[in-house]
Structure formats: structure tokens, C-alpha cells
Amino acid sequence: MRSVEPTGRTREEALRKALERLRAREDEVEVEVLEEGPRALWGLLGGARVRLRVTVREDATERARGLVQRMLDLMGTGSKAEIASRSGGEVRIDIKGGDLSRVIGRGGRTLDALQYIVNLILGRAGDGVRVLLDADGYRGRREEMLRRMAREAARRAVREGREVRIGPLPPHERRVVHLALSGDPRVVTYSEGREPERSVVVAPRRR
């Protein structure tokens, strides 16, 4: 967060200095009085002064990025969290550099867990945003692999005349599989099992 500690003979004077330095409006900052001499209360001249701490408020997107960065720092991966995009209440944050293998984990499980914890904290804080985490394009590569797995499962289901199971998968990955096969008239898909062991079943469509 950007913060300055200006001084002035009055609160108004100190605040004006802070807003000029921060290039912000009064409704965009939080103000804390650090020091206020007794003569300054009456607006007298001389040695009277007021010292403030003025901080620019972070929006929900920046708070989400800051939370991800703090968790990465605690993990000691040396990675950086960057805002990739925001659409409505959804914020995409990309993690770059450092030990990305630790950030992603086996099958993306660490990345999924990190995303879950971040959203849980933001939800309790009432920020009204949902975070989608990626790590140097891992999600895109993973989704393409899932689509290939879905197409192969469909071919097997039709060829062998039986159900083919993919998973277990987290909810957002199951959705990728369902969407990949939604236009295939040869098969139907549905989810089965209990979290976190829920899988996608690809079955030949009965004529």
C-alpha cells in the first residue's frame, strides 16, 4: 500500500500535502492522526503542527493479489503474483518466476489448494471477488490435456461400448471435460462420486 506521513499547521494543510504527493482524492485514502499538538487544535501559528499517516485504499483486485503474494512469500518459492485480468467479480492472477513446481504441485493440487484458501479468506472478508490462479500458463496446458483425455475417453466408450471414467478431478476440471464432449452426439457425460474423489463418467449414448 502507498502511504505518506505529511505534517502541517492544521489537519487540512497536512492532508492537502498528502493528496498532492499521492495524486489521490480524499475519498480514495484513509487518514490516521499520528501527532497533534495542543496549539494546532486551535489553528494557531508558531510551532503548532499536525502529523498524519495517509494511505491509499487498495481495491478488491489489489487486495487479492497482495494476499496471494503474502502466501507465496510464506511458502518461500520466490514467485511473484501479477494481475492478468479482471472480468466482473472474477480476478485472474498469474504466478511467475521462482520455484513453480512447488507452487503447482502434483497434478496442480497445490495450486488448487492455494486458490481455495485465497477464495475462502476473501469470501469471509466480503470482498466480492473470486480469484482464479494460474502459474505461467499451467491452467491452459492442463485444460488442453483434459480435452485430449475427454476425446480419447469418448472414442474408447464408443469403441468398447462401456463407460470410461476420468478422474478424480476438481469441479473446474470436470467442467472442462463436460464442455469438451457436450457437442459429441455419440456419448453422454455425468459426474459421479463424492468430493474430493468425484470423477467424470463418459458413456456411450443409448439409441
mmCIF file of C-alpha atoms in Angstrom:
data_model
loop_
_atom_site.group_PDB
_atom_site.id
_atom_site.type_symbol
_atom_site.label_atom_id
_atom_site.label_comp_id
_atom_site.label_asym_id
_atom_site.label_seq_id
_atom_site.Cartn_x
_atom_site.Cartn_y
_atom_site.Cartn_z
ATOM 1 C CA MET A 1 0.000 0.000 0.000
ATOM 2 C CA ARG A 2 1.167 3.532 -0.785
ATOM 3 C CA SER A 3 1.437 5.689 2.339
ATOM 4 C CA VAL A 4 2.945 9.061 3.340
ATOM 5 C CA GLU A 5 3.293 10.925 6.658
ATOM 6 C CA PRO A 6 2.925 14.642 5.974
ATOM 7 C CA THR A 7 2.994 17.442 8.537
ATOM 8 C CA GLY A 8 1.181 20.775 8.567
ATOM 9 C CA ARG A 9 -0.033 23.520 10.862
ATOM 10 C CA THR A 10 -3.548 22.079 10.534
ATOM 11 C CA ARG A 11 -5.036 18.734 9.572
ATOM 12 C CA GLU A 12 -6.334 20.237 6.324
ATOM 13 C CA GLU A 13 -2.883 21.507 5.347
ATOM 14 C CA ALA A 14 -1.215 18.152 6.060
ATOM 15 C CA LEU A 15 -3.926 16.282 4.185
ATOM 16 C CA ARG A 16 -3.577 18.577 1.171
ATOM 17 C CA LYS A 17 0.156 17.857 1.025
ATOM 18 C CA ALA A 18 -0.502 14.115 1.203
ATOM 19 C CA LEU A 19 -3.087 14.147 -1.578
ATOM 20 C CA GLU A 20 -0.692 16.062 -3.828
ATOM 21 C CA ARG A 21 2.124 13.590 -3.183
ATOM 22 C CA LEU A 22 -0.097 10.533 -3.634
ATOM 23 C CA ARG A 23 -2.023 12.030 -6.562
ATOM 24 C CA ALA A 24 -5.228 10.820 -4.973
ATOM 25 C CA ARG A 25 -8.625 12.162 -3.939
ATOM 26 C CA GLU A 26 -9.739 12.410 -0.335
ATOM 27 C CA ASP A 27 -12.330 9.640 -0.845
ATOM 28 C CA GLU A 28 -9.536 7.296 -2.031
ATOM 29 C CA VAL A 29 -7.444 7.461 1.150
ATOM 30 C CA GLU A 30 -7.502 6.530 4.818
ATOM 31 C CA VAL A 31 -6.260 9.132 7.312
ATOM 32 C CA GLU A 32 -4.686 8.458 10.717
ATOM 33 C CA VAL A 33 -3.613 11.266 13.052
ATOM 34 C CA LEU A 34 -0.146 10.465 14.424
ATOM 35 C CA GLU A 35 0.581 13.712 16.225
ATOM 36 C CA GLU A 36 -1.498 16.774 17.006
ATOM 37 C CA GLY A 37 -0.051 19.490 19.252
ATOM 38 C CA PRO A 38 -2.444 21.324 21.573
ATOM 39 C CA ARG A 39 -1.938 24.687 19.847
ATOM 40 C CA ALA A 40 -2.630 23.081 16.468
ATOM 41 C CA LEU A 41 -6.104 22.222 17.688
ATOM 42 C CA TRP A 42 -6.901 25.954 17.664
ATOM 43 C CA GLY A 43 -5.217 26.617 14.327
ATOM 44 C CA LEU A 44 -2.568 28.911 15.870
ATOM 45 C CA LEU A 45 0.737 29.600 14.161
ATOM 46 C CA GLY A 46 4.220 29.133 15.516
ATOM 47 C CA GLY A 47 5.368 25.670 16.483
ATOM 48 C CA ALA A 48 1.944 24.064 16.198
ATOM 49 C CA ARG A 49 1.766 21.095 13.837
ATOM 50 C CA VAL A 50 -0.222 18.041 12.848
ATOM 51 C CA ARG A 51 1.345 14.837 11.514
ATOM 52 C CA LEU A 52 -0.798 12.348 9.608
ATOM 53 C CA ARG A 53 -0.411 8.943 8.030
ATOM 54 C CA VAL A 54 -2.350 8.939 4.765
ATOM 55 C CA THR A 55 -2.746 5.636 2.909
ATOM 56 C CA VAL A 56 -4.287 4.948 -0.486
ATOM 57 C CA ARG A 57 -7.051 2.357 -0.168
ATOM 58 C CA GLU A 58 -6.471 -0.831 -2.143
ATOM 59 C CA ASP A 59 -9.329 -2.073 -4.286
ATOM 60 C CA ALA A 60 -10.506 -5.686 -4.048
ATOM 61 C CA THR A 61 -8.349 -6.750 -7.001
ATOM 62 C CA GLU A 62 -5.154 -5.427 -5.455
ATOM 63 C CA ARG A 63 -6.035 -6.905 -2.054
ATOM 64 C CA ALA A 64 -6.475 -10.298 -3.725
ATOM 65 C CA ARG A 65 -3.092 -10.018 -5.451
ATOM 66 C CA GLY A 66 -1.462 -8.927 -2.193
ATOM 67 C CA LEU A 67 -2.944 -11.901 -0.354
ATOM 68 C CA VAL A 68 -1.616 -14.338 -2.972
ATOM 69 C CA GLN A 69 1.806 -12.681 -2.794
ATOM 70 C CA ARG A 70 1.945 -12.971 1.004
ATOM 71 C CA MET A 71 1.139 -16.673 0.783
ATOM 72 C CA LEU A 72 3.836 -17.190 -1.845
ATOM 73 C CA ASP A 73 6.305 -15.375 0.399
ATOM 74 C CA LEU A 74 5.389 -17.685 3.290
ATOM 75 C CA MET A 75 5.952 -20.694 1.001
ATOM 76 C CA GLY A 76 9.399 -19.337 0.140
ATOM 77 C CA THR A 77 9.066 -20.037 -3.590
ATOM 78 C CA GLY A 78 10.483 -16.701 -4.756
ATOM 79 C CA SER A 79 7.487 -16.277 -7.102
ATOM 80 C CA LYS A 80 5.568 -13.107 -7.946
ATOM 81 C CA ALA A 81 1.781 -12.688 -8.232
ATOM 82 C CA GLU A 82 0.587 -10.486 -11.100
ATOM 83 C CA ILE A 83 -2.946 -9.481 -12.061
ATOM 84 C CA ALA A 84 -3.658 -10.954 -15.504
ATOM 85 C CA SER A 85 -7.238 -9.748 -15.988
ATOM 86 C CA ARG A 86 -10.498 -8.895 -14.268
ATOM 87 C CA SER A 87 -13.983 -9.533 -15.587
ATOM 88 C CA GLY A 88 -16.910 -8.688 -13.350
ATOM 89 C CA GLY A 89 -16.262 -10.293 -9.989
ATOM 90 C CA GLU A 90 -13.608 -12.695 -11.309
ATOM 91 C CA VAL A 91 -9.909 -11.865 -10.979
ATOM 92 C CA ARG A 92 -7.263 -13.903 -12.796
ATOM 93 C CA ILE A 93 -3.861 -13.838 -11.117
ATOM 94 C CA ASP A 94 -0.793 -15.331 -12.771
ATOM 95 C CA ILE A 95 2.138 -16.568 -10.678
ATOM 96 C CA LYS A 96 5.513 -16.165 -12.346
ATOM 97 C CA GLY A 97 9.129 -16.993 -11.596
ATOM 98 C CA GLY A 98 10.707 -18.845 -8.715
ATOM 99 C CA ASP A 99 10.033 -22.495 -7.921
ATOM 100 C CA LEU A 100 6.811 -23.017 -9.879
ATOM 101 C CA SER A 101 6.918 -26.791 -9.400
ATOM 102 C CA ARG A 102 6.247 -26.195 -5.694
ATOM 103 C CA VAL A 103 3.515 -23.691 -6.493
ATOM 104 C CA ILE A 104 1.730 -26.069 -8.887
ATOM 105 C CA GLY A 105 2.252 -29.370 -7.079
ATOM 106 C CA ARG A 106 1.423 -32.808 -8.419
ATOM 107 C CA GLY A 107 -1.470 -32.570 -10.864
ATOM 108 C CA GLY A 108 -1.982 -28.919 -9.884
ATOM 109 C CA ARG A 109 -3.097 -29.847 -6.373
ATOM 110 C CA THR A 110 -1.005 -27.214 -4.575
ATOM 111 C CA LEU A 111 -2.211 -24.517 -6.970
ATOM 112 C CA ASP A 112 -5.814 -25.645 -6.449
ATOM 113 C CA ALA A 113 -5.362 -25.630 -2.660
ATOM 114 C CA LEU A 114 -3.828 -22.160 -2.753
ATOM 115 C CA GLN A 115 -6.723 -20.909 -4.881
ATOM 116 C CA TYR A 116 -9.242 -22.452 -2.478
ATOM 117 C CA ILE A 117 -7.637 -20.838 0.592
ATOM 118 C CA VAL A 118 -7.407 -17.424 -1.071
ATOM 119 C CA ASN A 119 -11.078 -17.505 -2.073
ATOM 120 C CA LEU A 120 -12.084 -18.684 1.391
ATOM 121 C CA ILE A 121 -10.291 -15.729 3.018
ATOM 122 C CA LEU A 122 -11.670 -13.214 0.510
ATOM 123 C CA GLY A 123 -15.168 -14.614 0.907
ATOM 124 C CA ARG A 124 -15.086 -14.199 4.663
ATOM 125 C CA ALA A 125 -13.789 -10.645 4.223
ATOM 126 C CA GLY A 126 -16.728 -9.852 1.952
ATOM 127 C CA ASP A 127 -14.588 -8.526 -0.911
ATOM 128 C CA GLY A 128 -16.985 -9.861 -3.538
ATOM 129 C CA VAL A 129 -14.307 -11.206 -5.888
ATOM 130 C CA ARG A 130 -13.398 -14.717 -6.964
ATOM 131 C CA VAL A 131 -9.770 -15.489 -7.754
ATOM 132 C CA LEU A 132 -8.581 -17.858 -10.464
ATOM 133 C CA LEU A 133 -4.900 -18.711 -10.059
ATOM 134 C CA ASP A 134 -2.560 -19.734 -12.827
ATOM 135 C CA ALA A 135 1.177 -20.411 -12.827
ATOM 136 C CA ASP A 136 2.962 -19.375 -16.015
ATOM 137 C CA GLY A 137 0.220 -20.779 -18.273
ATOM 138 C CA TYR A 138 -0.187 -24.102 -16.442
ATOM 139 C CA ARG A 139 -4.006 -23.937 -16.492
ATOM 140 C CA GLY A 140 -4.126 -23.593 -20.273
ATOM 141 C CA ARG A 141 -1.791 -26.541 -20.783
ATOM 142 C CA ARG A 142 -3.763 -28.604 -18.281
ATOM 143 C CA GLU A 143 -7.089 -27.777 -19.940
ATOM 144 C CA GLU A 144 -5.783 -28.805 -23.355
ATOM 145 C CA MET A 145 -4.598 -32.114 -21.861
ATOM 146 C CA LEU A 146 -8.044 -32.653 -20.298
ATOM 147 C CA ARG A 147 -9.734 -32.021 -23.638
ATOM 148 C CA ARG A 148 -7.483 -34.624 -25.259
ATOM 149 C CA MET A 149 -8.288 -37.066 -22.448
ATOM 150 C CA ALA A 150 -12.008 -36.373 -22.947
ATOM 151 C CA ARG A 151 -11.848 -37.072 -26.700
ATOM 152 C CA GLU A 152 -9.876 -40.273 -26.137
ATOM 153 C CA ALA A 153 -12.355 -41.405 -23.458
ATOM 154 C CA ALA A 154 -15.213 -40.798 -25.904
ATOM 155 C CA ARG A 155 -13.518 -42.919 -28.586
ATOM 156 C CA ARG A 156 -12.965 -45.733 -26.085
ATOM 157 C CA ALA A 157 -16.526 -45.567 -24.785
ATOM 158 C CA VAL A 158 -17.954 -45.861 -28.311
ATOM 159 C CA ARG A 159 -15.456 -48.488 -29.466
ATOM 160 C CA GLU A 160 -15.800 -50.709 -26.386
ATOM 161 C CA GLY A 161 -19.453 -49.973 -25.647
ATOM 162 C CA ARG A 162 -18.836 -49.185 -21.984
ATOM 163 C CA GLU A 163 -18.395 -46.336 -19.533
ATOM 164 C CA VAL A 164 -14.969 -44.701 -19.218
ATOM 165 C CA ARG A 165 -14.055 -42.802 -16.072
ATOM 166 C CA ILE A 166 -11.808 -39.709 -15.919
ATOM 167 C CA GLY A 167 -10.584 -38.539 -12.563
ATOM 168 C CA PRO A 168 -10.899 -37.824 -9.785
ATOM 169 C CA LEU A 169 -10.979 -34.154 -10.823
ATOM 170 C CA PRO A 170 -11.795 -30.879 -9.065
ATOM 171 C CA PRO A 171 -15.011 -29.087 -10.163
ATOM 172 C CA HIS A 172 -13.441 -26.666 -12.664
ATOM 173 C CA GLU A 173 -11.593 -29.523 -14.420
ATOM 174 C CA ARG A 174 -14.736 -31.655 -14.591
ATOM 175 C CA ARG A 175 -16.425 -28.722 -16.303
ATOM 176 C CA VAL A 176 -13.684 -28.683 -18.961
ATOM 177 C CA VAL A 177 -14.369 -32.359 -19.736
ATOM 178 C CA HIS A 178 -18.147 -31.890 -19.865
ATOM 179 C CA LEU A 179 -17.798 -28.913 -22.226
ATOM 180 C CA ALA A 180 -15.298 -30.731 -24.445
ATOM 181 C CA LEU A 181 -17.829 -33.508 -25.116
ATOM 182 C CA SER A 182 -21.057 -31.505 -24.980
ATOM 183 C CA GLY A 183 -21.315 -31.468 -28.782
ATOM 184 C CA ASP A 184 -20.465 -35.147 -29.328
ATOM 185 C CA PRO A 185 -23.723 -36.987 -30.197
ATOM 186 C CA ARG A 186 -22.133 -40.393 -29.554
ATOM 187 C CA VAL A 187 -21.650 -40.003 -25.787
ATOM 188 C CA VAL A 188 -23.122 -38.547 -22.614
ATOM 189 C CA THR A 189 -21.167 -37.362 -19.578
ATOM 190 C CA TYR A 190 -22.017 -37.039 -15.911
ATOM 191 C CA SER A 191 -20.159 -36.616 -12.628
ATOM 192 C CA GLU A 192 -20.100 -39.376 -10.032
ATOM 193 C CA GLY A 193 -18.682 -39.816 -6.537
ATOM 194 C CA ARG A 194 -18.129 -37.594 -3.540
ATOM 195 C CA GLU A 195 -15.671 -34.727 -3.263
ATOM 196 C CA PRO A 196 -12.709 -34.769 -3.479
ATOM 197 C CA GLU A 197 -12.916 -38.127 -5.306
ATOM 198 C CA ARG A 198 -15.589 -37.063 -7.793
ATOM 199 C CA SER A 199 -14.957 -38.153 -11.404
ATOM 200 C CA VAL A 200 -16.438 -37.653 -14.859
ATOM 201 C CA VAL A 201 -18.036 -40.694 -16.473
ATOM 202 C CA VAL A 202 -18.145 -40.823 -20.295
ATOM 203 C CA ALA A 203 -20.772 -43.309 -21.510
ATOM 204 C CA PRO A 204 -21.925 -44.351 -24.996
ATOM 205 C CA ARG A 205 -25.297 -42.810 -25.836
ATOM 206 C CA ARG A 206 -28.002 -45.477 -25.954
ATOM 207 C CA ARG A 207 -30.015 -45.398 -29.162
#
